[in-house]
Short mmCIF file of C-alpha atoms in Angstrom, two decimals:
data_model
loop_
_atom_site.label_atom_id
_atom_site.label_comp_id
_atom_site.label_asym_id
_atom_site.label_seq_id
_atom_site.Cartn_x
_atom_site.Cartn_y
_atom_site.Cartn_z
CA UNK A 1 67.14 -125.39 261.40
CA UNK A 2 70.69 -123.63 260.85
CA UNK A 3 70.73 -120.49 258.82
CA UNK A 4 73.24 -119.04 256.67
CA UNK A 5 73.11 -115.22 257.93
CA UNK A 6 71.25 -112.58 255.76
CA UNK A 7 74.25 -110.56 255.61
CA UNK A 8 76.16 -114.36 254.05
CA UNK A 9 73.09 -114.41 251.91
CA UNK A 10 73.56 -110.99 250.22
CA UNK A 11 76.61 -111.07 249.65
CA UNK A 12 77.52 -110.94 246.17
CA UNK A 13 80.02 -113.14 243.98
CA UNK A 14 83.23 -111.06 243.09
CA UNK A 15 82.47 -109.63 239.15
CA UNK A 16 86.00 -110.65 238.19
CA UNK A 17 85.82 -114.17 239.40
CA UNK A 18 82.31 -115.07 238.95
CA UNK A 19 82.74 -117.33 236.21
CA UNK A 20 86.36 -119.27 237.00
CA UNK A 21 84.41 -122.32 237.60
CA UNK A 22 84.27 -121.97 234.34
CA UNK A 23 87.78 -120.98 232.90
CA UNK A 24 89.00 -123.44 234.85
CA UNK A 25 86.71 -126.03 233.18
CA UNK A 26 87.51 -125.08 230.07
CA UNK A 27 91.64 -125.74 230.67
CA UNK A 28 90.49 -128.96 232.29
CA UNK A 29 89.36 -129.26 228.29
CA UNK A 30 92.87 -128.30 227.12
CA UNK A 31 91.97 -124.79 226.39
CA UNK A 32 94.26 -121.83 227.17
CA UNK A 33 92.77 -118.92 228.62
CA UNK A 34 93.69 -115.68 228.29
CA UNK A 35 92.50 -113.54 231.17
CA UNK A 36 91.44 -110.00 230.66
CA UNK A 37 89.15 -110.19 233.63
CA UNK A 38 91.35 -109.39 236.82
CA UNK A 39 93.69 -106.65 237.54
CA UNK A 40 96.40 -109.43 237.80
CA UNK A 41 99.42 -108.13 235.70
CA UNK A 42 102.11 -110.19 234.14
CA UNK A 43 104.84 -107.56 235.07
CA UNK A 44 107.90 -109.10 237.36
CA UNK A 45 107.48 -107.98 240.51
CA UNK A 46 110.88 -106.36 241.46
CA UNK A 47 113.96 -108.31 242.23
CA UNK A 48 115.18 -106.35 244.93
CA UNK A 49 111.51 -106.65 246.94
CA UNK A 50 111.85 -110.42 246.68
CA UNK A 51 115.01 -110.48 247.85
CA UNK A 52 114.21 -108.79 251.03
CA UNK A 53 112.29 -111.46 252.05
CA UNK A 54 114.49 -114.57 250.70
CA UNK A 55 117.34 -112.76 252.46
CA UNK A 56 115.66 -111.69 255.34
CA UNK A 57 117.56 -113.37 258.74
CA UNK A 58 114.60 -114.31 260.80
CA UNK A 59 114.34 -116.46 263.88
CA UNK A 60 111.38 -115.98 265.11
CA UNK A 61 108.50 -114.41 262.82
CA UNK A 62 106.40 -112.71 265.70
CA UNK A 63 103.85 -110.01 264.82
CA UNK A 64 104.50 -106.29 263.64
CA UNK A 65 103.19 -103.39 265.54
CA UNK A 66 99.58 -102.95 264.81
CA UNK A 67 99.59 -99.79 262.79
CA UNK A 68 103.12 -101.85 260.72
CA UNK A 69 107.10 -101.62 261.11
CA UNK A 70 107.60 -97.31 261.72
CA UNK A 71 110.66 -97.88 259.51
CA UNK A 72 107.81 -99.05 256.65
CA UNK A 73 105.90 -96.53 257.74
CA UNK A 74 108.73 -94.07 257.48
CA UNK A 75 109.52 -95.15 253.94
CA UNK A 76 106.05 -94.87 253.00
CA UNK A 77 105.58 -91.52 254.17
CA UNK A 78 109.20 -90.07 252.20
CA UNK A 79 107.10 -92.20 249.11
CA UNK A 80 104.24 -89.98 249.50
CA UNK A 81 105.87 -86.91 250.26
CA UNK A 82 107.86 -87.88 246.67
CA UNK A 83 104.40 -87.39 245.30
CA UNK A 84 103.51 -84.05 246.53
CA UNK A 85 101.53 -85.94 249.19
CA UNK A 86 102.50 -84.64 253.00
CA UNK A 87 102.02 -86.52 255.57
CA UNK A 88 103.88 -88.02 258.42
CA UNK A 89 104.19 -92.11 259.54
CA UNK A 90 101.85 -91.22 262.32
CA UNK A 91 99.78 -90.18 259.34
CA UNK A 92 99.60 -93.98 257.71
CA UNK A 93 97.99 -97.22 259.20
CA UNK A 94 99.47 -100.39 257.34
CA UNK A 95 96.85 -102.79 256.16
CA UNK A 96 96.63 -106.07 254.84
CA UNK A 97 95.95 -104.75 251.07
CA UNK A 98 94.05 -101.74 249.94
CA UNK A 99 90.83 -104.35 250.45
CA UNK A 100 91.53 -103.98 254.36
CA UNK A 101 91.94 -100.03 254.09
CA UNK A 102 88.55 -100.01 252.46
CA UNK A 103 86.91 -102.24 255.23
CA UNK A 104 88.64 -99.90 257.56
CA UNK A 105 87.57 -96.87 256.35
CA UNK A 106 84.01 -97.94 255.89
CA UNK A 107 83.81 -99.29 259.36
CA UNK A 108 85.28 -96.17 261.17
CA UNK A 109 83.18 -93.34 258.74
CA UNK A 110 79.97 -94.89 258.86
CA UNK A 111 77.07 -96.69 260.98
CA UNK A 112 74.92 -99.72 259.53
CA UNK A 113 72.29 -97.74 257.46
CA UNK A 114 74.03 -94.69 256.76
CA UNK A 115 74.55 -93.82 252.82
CA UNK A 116 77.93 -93.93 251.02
CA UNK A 117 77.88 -92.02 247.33
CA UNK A 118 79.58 -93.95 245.13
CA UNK A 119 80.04 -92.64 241.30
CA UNK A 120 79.35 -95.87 239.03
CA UNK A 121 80.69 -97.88 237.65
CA UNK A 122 83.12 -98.58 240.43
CA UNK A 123 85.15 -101.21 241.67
CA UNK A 124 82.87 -104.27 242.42
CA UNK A 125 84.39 -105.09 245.74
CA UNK A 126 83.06 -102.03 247.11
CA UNK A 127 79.30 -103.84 247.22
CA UNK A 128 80.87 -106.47 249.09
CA UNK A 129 82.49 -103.84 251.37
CA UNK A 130 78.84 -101.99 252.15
CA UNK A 131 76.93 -105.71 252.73
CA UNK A 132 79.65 -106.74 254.99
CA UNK A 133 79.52 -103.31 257.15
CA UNK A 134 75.62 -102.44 256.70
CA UNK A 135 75.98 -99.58 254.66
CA UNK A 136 73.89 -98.80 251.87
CA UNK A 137 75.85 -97.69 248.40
CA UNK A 138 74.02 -95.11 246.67
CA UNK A 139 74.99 -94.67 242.88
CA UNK A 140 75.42 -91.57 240.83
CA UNK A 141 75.95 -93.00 237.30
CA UNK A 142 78.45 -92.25 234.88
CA UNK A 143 78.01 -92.76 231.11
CA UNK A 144 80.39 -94.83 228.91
CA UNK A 145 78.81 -92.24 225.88
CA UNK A 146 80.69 -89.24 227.67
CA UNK A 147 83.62 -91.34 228.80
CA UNK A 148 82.82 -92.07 232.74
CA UNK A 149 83.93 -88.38 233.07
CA UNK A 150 82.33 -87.48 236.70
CA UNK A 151 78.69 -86.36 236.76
CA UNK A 152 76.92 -82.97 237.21
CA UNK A 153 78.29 -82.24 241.06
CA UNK A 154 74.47 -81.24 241.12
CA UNK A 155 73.59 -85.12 240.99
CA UNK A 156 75.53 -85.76 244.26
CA UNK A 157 73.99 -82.89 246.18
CA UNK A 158 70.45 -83.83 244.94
CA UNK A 159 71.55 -87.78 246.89
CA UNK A 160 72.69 -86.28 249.68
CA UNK A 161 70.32 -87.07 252.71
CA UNK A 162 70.27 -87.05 256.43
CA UNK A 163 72.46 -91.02 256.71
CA UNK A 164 74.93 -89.46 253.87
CA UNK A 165 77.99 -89.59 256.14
CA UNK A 166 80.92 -90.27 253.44
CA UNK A 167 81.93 -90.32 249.00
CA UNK A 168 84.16 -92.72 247.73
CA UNK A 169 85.83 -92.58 244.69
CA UNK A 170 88.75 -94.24 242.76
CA UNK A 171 90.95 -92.37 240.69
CA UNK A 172 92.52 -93.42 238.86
CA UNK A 173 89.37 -95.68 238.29
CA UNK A 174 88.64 -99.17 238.45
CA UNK A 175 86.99 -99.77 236.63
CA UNK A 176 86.61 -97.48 233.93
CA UNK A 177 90.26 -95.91 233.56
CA UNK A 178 89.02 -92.69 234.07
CA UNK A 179 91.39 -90.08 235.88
CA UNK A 180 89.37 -87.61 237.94
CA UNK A 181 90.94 -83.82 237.05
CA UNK A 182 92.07 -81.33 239.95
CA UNK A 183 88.40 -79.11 239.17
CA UNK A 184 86.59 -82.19 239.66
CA UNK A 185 88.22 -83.36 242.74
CA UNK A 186 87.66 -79.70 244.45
CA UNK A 187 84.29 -79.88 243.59
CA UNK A 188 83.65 -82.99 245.27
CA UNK A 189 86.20 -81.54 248.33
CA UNK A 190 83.92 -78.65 248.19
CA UNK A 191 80.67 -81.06 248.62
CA UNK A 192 81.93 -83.07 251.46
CA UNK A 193 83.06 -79.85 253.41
CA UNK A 194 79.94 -78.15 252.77
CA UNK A 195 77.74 -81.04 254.25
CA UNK A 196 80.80 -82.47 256.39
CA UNK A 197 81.14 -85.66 254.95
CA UNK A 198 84.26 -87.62 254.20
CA UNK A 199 86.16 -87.64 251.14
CA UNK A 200 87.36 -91.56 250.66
CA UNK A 201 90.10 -91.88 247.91
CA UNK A 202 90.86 -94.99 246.36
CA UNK A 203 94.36 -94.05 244.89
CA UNK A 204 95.60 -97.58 244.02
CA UNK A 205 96.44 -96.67 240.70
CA UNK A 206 97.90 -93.44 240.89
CA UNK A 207 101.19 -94.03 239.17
CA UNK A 208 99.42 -95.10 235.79
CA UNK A 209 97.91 -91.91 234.17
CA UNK A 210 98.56 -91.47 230.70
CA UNK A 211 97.27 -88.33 229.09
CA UNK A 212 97.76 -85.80 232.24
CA UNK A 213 98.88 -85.45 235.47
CA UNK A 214 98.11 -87.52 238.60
CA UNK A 215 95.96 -85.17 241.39
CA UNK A 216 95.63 -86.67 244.38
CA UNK A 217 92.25 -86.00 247.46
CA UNK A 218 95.54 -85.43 249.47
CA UNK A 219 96.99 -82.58 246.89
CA UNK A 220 93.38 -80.89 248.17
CA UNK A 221 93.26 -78.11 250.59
CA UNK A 222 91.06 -76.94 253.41
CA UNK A 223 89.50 -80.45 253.86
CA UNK A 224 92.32 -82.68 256.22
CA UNK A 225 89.97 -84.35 258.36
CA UNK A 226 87.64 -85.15 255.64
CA UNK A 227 89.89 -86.85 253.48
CA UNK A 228 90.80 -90.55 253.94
CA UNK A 229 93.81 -91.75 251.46
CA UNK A 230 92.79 -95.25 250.46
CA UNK A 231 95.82 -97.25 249.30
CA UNK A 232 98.01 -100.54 248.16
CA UNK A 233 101.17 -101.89 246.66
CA UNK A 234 99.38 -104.38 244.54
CA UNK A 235 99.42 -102.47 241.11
CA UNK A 236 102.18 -100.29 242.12
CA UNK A 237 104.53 -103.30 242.09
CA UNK A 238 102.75 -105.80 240.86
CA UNK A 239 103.37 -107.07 243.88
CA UNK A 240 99.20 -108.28 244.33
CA UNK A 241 99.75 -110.91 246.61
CA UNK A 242 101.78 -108.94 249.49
CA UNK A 243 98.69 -107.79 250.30
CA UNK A 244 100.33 -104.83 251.95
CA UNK A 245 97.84 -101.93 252.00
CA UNK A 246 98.03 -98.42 253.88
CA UNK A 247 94.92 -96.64 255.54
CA UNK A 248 96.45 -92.62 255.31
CA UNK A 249 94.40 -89.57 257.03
CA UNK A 250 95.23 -86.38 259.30
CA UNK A 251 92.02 -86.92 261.01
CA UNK A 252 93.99 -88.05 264.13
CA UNK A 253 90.22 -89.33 265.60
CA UNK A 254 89.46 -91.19 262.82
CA UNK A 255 93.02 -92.43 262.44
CA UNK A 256 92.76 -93.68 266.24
CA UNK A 257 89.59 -95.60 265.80
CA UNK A 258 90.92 -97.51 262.24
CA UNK A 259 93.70 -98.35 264.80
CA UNK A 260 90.98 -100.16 266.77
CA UNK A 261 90.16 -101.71 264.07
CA UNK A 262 93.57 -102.74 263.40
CA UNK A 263 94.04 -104.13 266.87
CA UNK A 264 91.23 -106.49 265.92
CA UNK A 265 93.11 -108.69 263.27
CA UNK A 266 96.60 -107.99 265.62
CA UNK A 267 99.50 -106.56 263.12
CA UNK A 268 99.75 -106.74 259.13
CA UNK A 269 101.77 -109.36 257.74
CA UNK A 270 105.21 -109.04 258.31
CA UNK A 271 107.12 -110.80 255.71
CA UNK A 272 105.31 -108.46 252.89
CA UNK A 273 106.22 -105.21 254.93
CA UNK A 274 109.74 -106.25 254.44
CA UNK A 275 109.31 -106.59 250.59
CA UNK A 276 107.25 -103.42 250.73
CA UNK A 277 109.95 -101.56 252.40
CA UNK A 278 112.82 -102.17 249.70
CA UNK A 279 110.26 -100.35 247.40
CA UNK A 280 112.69 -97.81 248.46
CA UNK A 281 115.50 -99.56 246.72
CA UNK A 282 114.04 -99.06 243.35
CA UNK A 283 115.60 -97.19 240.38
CA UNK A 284 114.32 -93.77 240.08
CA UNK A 285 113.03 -94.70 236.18
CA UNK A 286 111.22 -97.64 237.56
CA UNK A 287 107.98 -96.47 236.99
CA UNK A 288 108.84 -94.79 233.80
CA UNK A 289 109.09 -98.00 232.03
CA UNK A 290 106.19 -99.73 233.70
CA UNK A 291 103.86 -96.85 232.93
CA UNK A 292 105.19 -97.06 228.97
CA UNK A 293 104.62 -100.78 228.88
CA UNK A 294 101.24 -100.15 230.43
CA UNK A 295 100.52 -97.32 227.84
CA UNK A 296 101.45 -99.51 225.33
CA UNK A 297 98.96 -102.46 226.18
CA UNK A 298 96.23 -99.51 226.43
CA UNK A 299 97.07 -98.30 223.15
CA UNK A 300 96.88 -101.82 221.28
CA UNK A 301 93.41 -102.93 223.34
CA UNK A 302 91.76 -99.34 222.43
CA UNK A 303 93.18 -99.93 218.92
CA UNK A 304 91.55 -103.50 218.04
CA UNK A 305 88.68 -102.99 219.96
CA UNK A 306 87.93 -99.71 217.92
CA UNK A 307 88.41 -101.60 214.86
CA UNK A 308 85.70 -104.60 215.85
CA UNK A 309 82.23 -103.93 214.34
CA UNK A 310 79.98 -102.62 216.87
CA UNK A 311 82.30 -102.12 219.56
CA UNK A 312 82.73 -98.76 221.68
CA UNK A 313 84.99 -97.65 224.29
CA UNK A 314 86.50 -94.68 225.63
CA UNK A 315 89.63 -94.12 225.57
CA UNK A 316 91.07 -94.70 230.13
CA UNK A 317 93.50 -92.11 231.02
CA UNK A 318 94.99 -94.18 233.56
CA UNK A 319 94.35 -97.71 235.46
CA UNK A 320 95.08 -100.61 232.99
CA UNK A 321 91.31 -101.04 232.34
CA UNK A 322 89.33 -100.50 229.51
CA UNK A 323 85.14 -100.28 229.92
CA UNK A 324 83.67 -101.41 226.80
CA UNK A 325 80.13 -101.67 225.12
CA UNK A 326 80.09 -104.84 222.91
CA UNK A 327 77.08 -105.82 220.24
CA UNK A 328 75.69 -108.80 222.39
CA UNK A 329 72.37 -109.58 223.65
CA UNK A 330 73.78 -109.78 227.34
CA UNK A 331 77.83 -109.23 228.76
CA UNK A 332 76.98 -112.31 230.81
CA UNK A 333 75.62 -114.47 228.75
CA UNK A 334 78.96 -113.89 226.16
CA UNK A 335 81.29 -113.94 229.25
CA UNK A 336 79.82 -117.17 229.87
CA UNK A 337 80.02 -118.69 226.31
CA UNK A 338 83.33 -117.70 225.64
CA UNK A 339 84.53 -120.08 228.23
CA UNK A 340 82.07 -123.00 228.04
CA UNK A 341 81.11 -123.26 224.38
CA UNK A 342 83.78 -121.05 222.05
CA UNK A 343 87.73 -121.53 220.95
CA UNK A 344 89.46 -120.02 218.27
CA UNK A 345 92.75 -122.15 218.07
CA UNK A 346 92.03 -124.21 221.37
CA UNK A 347 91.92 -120.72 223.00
CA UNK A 348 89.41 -118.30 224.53
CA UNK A 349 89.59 -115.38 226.78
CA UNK A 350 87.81 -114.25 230.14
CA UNK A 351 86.38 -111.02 230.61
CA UNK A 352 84.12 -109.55 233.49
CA UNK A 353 81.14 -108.96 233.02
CA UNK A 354 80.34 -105.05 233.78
CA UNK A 355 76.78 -105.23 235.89
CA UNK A 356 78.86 -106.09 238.78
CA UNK A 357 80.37 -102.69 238.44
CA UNK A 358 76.92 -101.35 238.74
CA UNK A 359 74.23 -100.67 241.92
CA UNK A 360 71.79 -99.59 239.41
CA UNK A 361 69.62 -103.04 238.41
CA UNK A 362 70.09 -103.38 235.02
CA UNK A 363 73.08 -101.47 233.58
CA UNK A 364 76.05 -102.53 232.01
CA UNK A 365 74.14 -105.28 230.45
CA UNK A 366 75.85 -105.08 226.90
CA UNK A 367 79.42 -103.67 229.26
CA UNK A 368 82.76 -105.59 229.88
CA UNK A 369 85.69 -104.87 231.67
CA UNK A 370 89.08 -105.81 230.48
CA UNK A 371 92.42 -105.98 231.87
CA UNK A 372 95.36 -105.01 229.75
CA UNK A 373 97.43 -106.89 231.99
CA UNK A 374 99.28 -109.08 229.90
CA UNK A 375 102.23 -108.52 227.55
CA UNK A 376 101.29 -106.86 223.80
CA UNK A 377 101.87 -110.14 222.17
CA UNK A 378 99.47 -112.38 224.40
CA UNK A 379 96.87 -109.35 224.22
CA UNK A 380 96.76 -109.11 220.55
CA UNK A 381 95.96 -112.76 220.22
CA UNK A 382 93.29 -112.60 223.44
CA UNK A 383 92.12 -109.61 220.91
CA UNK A 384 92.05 -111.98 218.26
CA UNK A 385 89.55 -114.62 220.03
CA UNK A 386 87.14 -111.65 220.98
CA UNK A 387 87.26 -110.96 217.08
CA UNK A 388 86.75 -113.87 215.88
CA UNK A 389 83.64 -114.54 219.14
CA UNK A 390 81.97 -111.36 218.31
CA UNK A 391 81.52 -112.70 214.66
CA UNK A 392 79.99 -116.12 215.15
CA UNK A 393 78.25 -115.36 218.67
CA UNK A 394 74.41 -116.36 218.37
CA UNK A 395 73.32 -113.72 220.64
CA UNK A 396 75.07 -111.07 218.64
CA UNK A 397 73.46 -107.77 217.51
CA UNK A 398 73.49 -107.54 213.50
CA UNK A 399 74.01 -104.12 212.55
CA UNK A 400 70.80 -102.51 210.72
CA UNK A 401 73.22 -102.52 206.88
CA UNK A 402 73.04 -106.63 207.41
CA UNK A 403 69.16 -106.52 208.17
CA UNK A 404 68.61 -104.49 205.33
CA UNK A 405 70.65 -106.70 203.00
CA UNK A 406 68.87 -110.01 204.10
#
């Protein structure tokens, strides 16, 4: 009898696409649907990237060197450099998308069965990531009560075991929003040196922090071939579908074997490392005025969602996520009725249900995620239906003032 595979088996549904089946019911129904869930922003990706690509005189589209274009590579490397980041093309593998850097990285740090550390929440591919490579994810938890600030550096050394071979973190984070300081990064530097592990940084985000400044595992010293860089273009330019990526360590061995890996799939794709490279082009202000507009979306979703009964959140630093705690019986269950049952002027909204963002079984139950990805205007009135849902929802928790006057 054919099998699907155990490792097809455990593999879990993406947490930020789980329910389109039914979003996209609910337009078949007419209903427009505002989508907080993904890290999909509405931002134009810039002109000038496009226009590499439209303009681009190609006869023949052949495959890129394996490790990308060196002048992309070159360009990258005066990009990082530009953020206090030194390293060398030789330094930088090209990837298809920060998803491919991840795989990468995973596959060339660990073995099947050895241990990753993982603070959580954290970015729900990552689960997919450790059932795809055989590695097990094991969770030091962060509290939405003390703002996902990183735990007691004692709670990773007490996880720390004979298969711990590697940490990953995001900062800034998806999902939380939380931007890791410089004294908590040199901790965790300190940690991996100590018991030689690697450092893995997802840094996808790093040009959206709001309230301080940007450190990156790279700004670190003393710990070069621990640290693995772990990045994209995605968020930077809103560019998501390029799915350009870049794989960045000194560790020439470990740089050499992700190159393996890299031979595997042949070269990234071309056409995208073209757009990527006129990145360059850019005004210097350009992210000035993306991070504002992204500061302001923050500051309206923190705003309303303060102001709904019941509701907490912290308040992200950077990303353009917000973690919330809403007064339901279950995230999923809401998540699930907002698209299939609720409408508040023929509209709803999709969010993503936070226990996806979770290896512990059983927390985030009453979390959601949200994406302030979409212009102020179209938030406030997304806002507006999560209002107006939170009111009438059946599975809602009534505050003890209502119990009391029944």
């Amino acid at each position: 009898m054919l099998q699907v595979s155990q490792r097809g088996l455990a593999m879990p549904l993406s947490p930020y696409r789980r329910l389109t089946p039914f979003a996209d019911a609910a337009k078949q129904r007419g209903v427009k649907v505002f989508h907080l869930n993904i890290g999909q922003p509405d931002i134009e990706t810039p002109p000038t990237m496009l226009a590499a690509v439209q303009q681009a005189d190609i006869r023949v589209l052949e495959y890129s060197p394996t490790a990308g274009y060196p002048s992309y590579r070159r360009k990258l490397a005066d990009y990082y450099r530009n953020v206090g980041i030194s390293v060398t093309a030789d330094d930088i593998l090209v990837t298809a998308g920060g998803s491919e850097a991840i795989f990468f990285a995973l596959m060339s740090c660990l073995n099947p069965d050895d241990e990753l550390i993982v603070p959580e929440p954290f970015y729900g591919a990552y689960t997919a990531f450790s059932v795809a490579t055989g590695v097990r994810i094991v969770p030091v938890t962060s509290y939405l009560s003390e703002g996902f600030a990183l735990p007691p550096i004692e709670e990773f050394e007490q996880r720390i075991t004979s298969r711990t071979k590697a940490l990953l973190l995001c900062t800034p984070n998806n999902p939380t929003g939380y931007v890791y300081s410089r004294a908590e990064l040199e901790q965790l530097k300190d940690l991996c040196v100590r018991h030689d592990l690697y450092l893995l940084s997802d840094e996808a985000y790093r040009e959206f922090c709001y309230d301080g400044d940007y450190v990156s595992a790279m700004h670190l010293e003393g710990a070069d071939d621990h640290i693995v860089v772990l990045d994209t273009i995605s968020k930077r330019y809103s560019a998501c579908g390029a799915r350009i990526g870049a794989f960045v360590t000194k560790n020439k061995a470990l740089q050499q074997a992700a190159f393996k890996f890299a031979q595997m799939r042949v070269s990234p794709p071309g056409l995208a490392q073209l757009l990527a490279e006129a990145a360059s082009e850019l005004p210097l202000n350009y992210f000035d005025v993306t991070k504002a507009e992204y500061q302001a979306r923050r500051d309206l979703m923190v705003r309303r969602l303060r102001a709904m009964p019941g509701v907490e959140c912290p308040v992200p630093g950077g990303a353009f996520y917000v973690m919330a705690r809403l007064p339901v019986d279950s995230c999923e269950t809401f998540c699930q009725w907002l698209l299939d049952s609720f409408t508040y002027d023929n509209q709803t909204v999709m969010l993503s249900p936070a226990s996806g963002f979770y290896a512990t079984p059983g927390l985030g139950k009453q979390e959601v995620r949200m994406a302030y990805v979409l212009n102020c205007d179209d938030l406030d009135v997304a806002l507006t239906c999560l209002e107006q849902a939170l009111a009438v929802y059946p599975g809602r928790e009534v505050p003890v003032a209502e119990v009391a006057f029944a």
